[in-house]
CSV table of C-alpha atoms in Angstrom, one decimal:
chain,number,residue,atom,x,y,z
A,1,MET,CA,0.0,0.0,0.0
A,2,ASN,CA,1.2,3.6,-1.2
A,3,ILE,CA,0.4,7.0,-0.1
A,4,LYS,CA,0.9,9.8,-1.8
A,5,GLY,CA,0.2,13.5,-0.6
A,6,THR,CA,1.9,17.1,0.3
A,7,ALA,CA,3.0,17.2,3.9
A,8,ILE,CA,1.7,19.8,6.7
A,9,LYS,CA,4.1,19.7,9.4
A,10,LEU,CA,3.2,20.0,12.9
A,11,GLY,CA,5.7,19.9,16.0
A,12,ASN,CA,5.7,17.8,18.7
A,13,ASP,CA,3.3,16.7,21.7
A,14,ILE,CA,0.4,17.8,19.5
A,15,ASN,CA,-2.6,16.7,21.9
A,16,THR,CA,-6.2,16.2,21.4
A,17,ASP,CA,-7.6,19.4,22.4
A,18,LEU,CA,-5.2,20.8,19.4
A,19,ILE,CA,-6.7,18.6,17.5
A,20,ILE,CA,-10.3,19.2,18.2
A,21,SER,CA,-11.0,22.4,21.2
A,22,GLY,CA,-12.2,20.7,23.8
A,23,ARG,CA,-14.9,23.9,23.6
A,24,TYR,CA,-16.7,21.8,20.5
A,25,LYS,CA,-16.8,18.7,22.6
A,26,PHE,CA,-20.8,18.3,23.0
A,27,SER,CA,-21.6,21.5,20.9
A,28,ILE,CA,-21.0,19.8,17.2
A,29,THR,CA,-21.6,15.8,17.0
A,30,ASP,CA,-21.5,16.1,13.6
A,31,ILE,CA,-18.1,14.3,12.5
A,32,LYS,CA,-18.1,16.2,9.5
A,33,GLU,CA,-18.8,19.3,10.7
A,34,LEU,CA,-16.0,18.8,13.3
A,35,SER,CA,-13.4,18.4,10.7
A,36,LYS,CA,-13.7,21.3,10.0
A,37,HIS,CA,-12.3,22.9,13.1
A,38,ILE,CA,-9.7,20.5,13.4
A,39,PHE,CA,-6.3,22.2,14.7
A,40,GLU,CA,-8.1,25.7,14.8
A,41,ASP,CA,-6.4,26.4,17.8
A,42,LEU,CA,-3.1,26.1,17.0
A,43,ASP,CA,-3.3,27.8,13.6
A,44,VAL,CA,-6.6,29.5,12.9
A,45,GLY,CA,-6.0,29.4,8.8
A,46,PHE,CA,-5.2,25.3,8.9
A,47,ALA,CA,-8.2,24.1,7.4
A,48,ALA,CA,-7.0,26.1,4.4
A,49,LYS,CA,-3.4,24.0,4.1
A,50,ILE,CA,-5.7,20.8,3.8
A,51,THR,CA,-6.0,19.2,0.2
A,52,PRO,CA,-8.6,16.8,0.6
A,53,GLY,CA,-7.2,13.4,-0.3
A,54,GLU,CA,-3.8,15.5,-0.8
A,55,SER,CA,-3.0,16.7,2.6
A,56,ILE,CA,-0.3,14.5,4.9
A,57,ILE,CA,0.5,15.7,8.3
A,58,VAL,CA,4.2,15.4,9.2
A,59,ALA,CA,4.7,16.0,13.6
A,60,GLY,CA,7.1,14.9,15.8
A,61,GLU,CA,7.2,13.7,19.2
A,62,ASN,CA,4.2,12.7,21.1
A,63,PHE,CA,1.5,13.3,18.5
A,64,GLY,CA,-2.3,12.3,19.8
A,65,MET,CA,-1.6,12.4,23.5
A,66,GLY,CA,-4.6,13.7,26.0
A,67,SER,CA,-8.1,12.6,26.0
A,68,SER,CA,-9.2,9.0,24.4
A,69,ARG,CA,-11.5,11.2,22.6
A,70,GLU,CA,-12.4,9.0,19.4
A,71,GLN,CA,-12.9,11.8,17.7
A,72,ALA,CA,-9.7,13.6,16.9
A,73,PRO,CA,-8.6,10.4,14.1
A,74,LEU,CA,-12.3,10.6,13.4
A,75,ALA,CA,-12.2,14.2,12.7
A,76,ILE,CA,-8.9,14.4,10.9
A,77,LYS,CA,-9.6,11.4,8.6
A,78,GLU,CA,-13.0,13.2,7.9
A,79,ALA,CA,-11.4,16.5,7.0
A,80,GLY,CA,-9.5,14.3,4.0
A,81,ILE,CA,-6.2,13.6,5.4
A,82,LYS,CA,-5.0,10.8,4.0
A,83,ALA,CA,-2.1,9.9,6.7
A,84,ILE,CA,0.0,11.0,9.7
A,85,VAL,CA,3.8,10.5,10.1
A,86,ALA,CA,5.1,11.8,13.5
A,87,LYS,CA,7.8,10.5,15.5
A,88,SER,CA,6.3,8.9,17.8
A,89,PHE,CA,2.4,8.3,18.7
A,90,ALA,CA,0.4,8.3,22.0
A,91,ARG,CA,-0.8,5.1,22.5
A,92,ILE,CA,-4.3,5.6,22.5
A,93,PHE,CA,-4.4,7.7,19.7
A,94,TYR,CA,-2.5,5.3,18.0
A,95,ARG,CA,-5.1,2.2,18.6
A,96,ASN,CA,-8.1,4.5,17.8
A,97,ALA,CA,-6.6,5.2,14.3
A,98,PHE,CA,-5.9,2.1,13.4
A,99,ASN,CA,-9.6,1.0,14.7
A,100,ILE,CA,-11.0,3.3,12.4
A,101,GLY,CA,-8.7,2.4,9.1
A,102,PHE,CA,-6.5,5.1,9.3
A,103,PRO,CA,-2.6,5.5,8.7
A,104,LEU,CA,-0.2,6.3,11.2
A,105,ILE,CA,3.3,6.2,10.4
A,106,GLU,CA,6.3,6.5,12.8
A,107,ALA,CA,9.8,7.9,11.5
A,108,ASP,CA,11.9,10.5,11.7
A,109,THR,CA,10.3,13.7,10.4
A,110,ASP,CA,13.4,16.1,10.6
A,111,LYS,CA,13.8,16.0,6.6
A,112,ILE,CA,10.6,16.1,5.6
A,113,SER,CA,9.8,20.1,4.5
A,114,GLU,CA,6.1,21.8,4.9
A,115,TYR,CA,4.3,21.1,1.5
A,116,GLU,CA,7.1,18.8,0.2
A,117,ARG,CA,5.3,15.8,-1.7
A,118,ILE,CA,5.9,12.6,0.0
A,119,GLU,CA,4.9,8.9,-1.4
A,120,ILE,CA,5.3,6.4,1.9
A,121,ASP,CA,5.6,2.6,0.9
A,122,LEU,CA,3.8,0.7,3.7
A,123,GLU,CA,5.3,-3.0,2.4
A,124,ALA,CA,9.1,-1.9,2.3
A,125,GLY,CA,9.0,0.9,4.9
A,126,PHE,CA,10.1,4.2,3.8
A,127,ILE,CA,9.2,7.3,2.9
A,128,LYS,CA,10.5,9.1,-0.7
A,129,ASN,CA,11.0,12.2,-1.3
A,130,GLU,CA,8.9,12.7,-5.1
A,131,ALA,CA,11.4,16.0,-6.2
A,132,ASN,CA,14.8,14.3,-5.2
A,133,GLY,CA,14.5,10.7,-4.8
A,134,SER,CA,16.0,10.6,-1.0
A,135,LYS,CA,14.5,8.0,1.4
A,136,ILE,CA,13.5,8.3,5.2
A,137,GLN,CA,13.4,4.5,6.8
A,138,THR,CA,9.9,3.9,8.9
A,139,LYS,CA,8.8,2.1,11.9
A,140,PRO,CA,7.5,-1.3,11.0
A,141,ILE,CA,3.8,-1.3,11.3
A,142,PRO,CA,2.7,-4.8,12.9
A,143,SER,CA,0.6,-7.4,10.4
A,144,VAL,CA,-2.3,-7.4,12.3
A,145,LEU,CA,-2.9,-3.5,12.1
A,146,LYS,CA,-1.8,-3.7,7.9
A,147,THR,CA,-5.3,-6.1,8.4
A,148,LEU,CA,-7.2,-3.6,9.9
A,149,LEU,CA,-6.1,-0.7,7.4
A,150,ALA,CA,-6.8,-3.0,4.5
A,151,ASP,CA,-9.9,-3.7,6.1
A,152,GLY,CA,-11.0,-0.4,6.6
A,153,GLY,CA,-11.2,-0.5,10.4
A,154,LEU,CA,-11.6,-2.7,12.8
A,155,VAL,CA,-16.0,-2.8,12.9
A,156,ASN,CA,-15.1,-3.1,8.7
A,157,HIS,CA,-13.0,-6.3,9.5
A,158,PHE,CA,-15.5,-7.7,11.9
A,159,LYS,CA,-18.4,-7.5,9.2
A,160,LYS,CA,-16.1,-8.9,6.7
A,161,ASN,CA,-14.7,-11.9,8.6
A,162,GLN,CA,-18.0,-12.3,11.0
A,163,GLY,CA,-15.8,-11.8,14.0
A,164,LEU,CA,-12.0,-10.9,14.8
A,165,LYS,CA,-9.7,-12.9,12.5
A,166,LEU,CA,-6.3,-11.2,12.8
């Protein structure tokens, strides 16, 4: 599975309140509407940076720390973000993302620049800069999680296999 897109850079310690502000927790229940507000407290103009189906978030350490709200990865996915590449992820966010079939890739992101076109090869385990061909090694994604991605998440996997068959 390959994922191609344009990098949108963020920093370290992006918590779930920066992904979706707590002020929307009860006032917006529709995930499509909620997705219009991702990263709003970090960058008011963030939504304008997204090209649905083309954008890949590239961040530093500890992406997704904070509460266990499933809305955080759901809103990012609904906004049209294709994947997130970060140096590390908070474990609950990591689990929630794969449960909804959303790819998270761990790699050294220092050499990826804002708006750079990248291609992520999940099988071979690298990220390629499309302009100059340079590659960055990624941390392997366990086969169980690759299965969830291929099936579109845990619920779809369960329906497809009439149970949990990982």
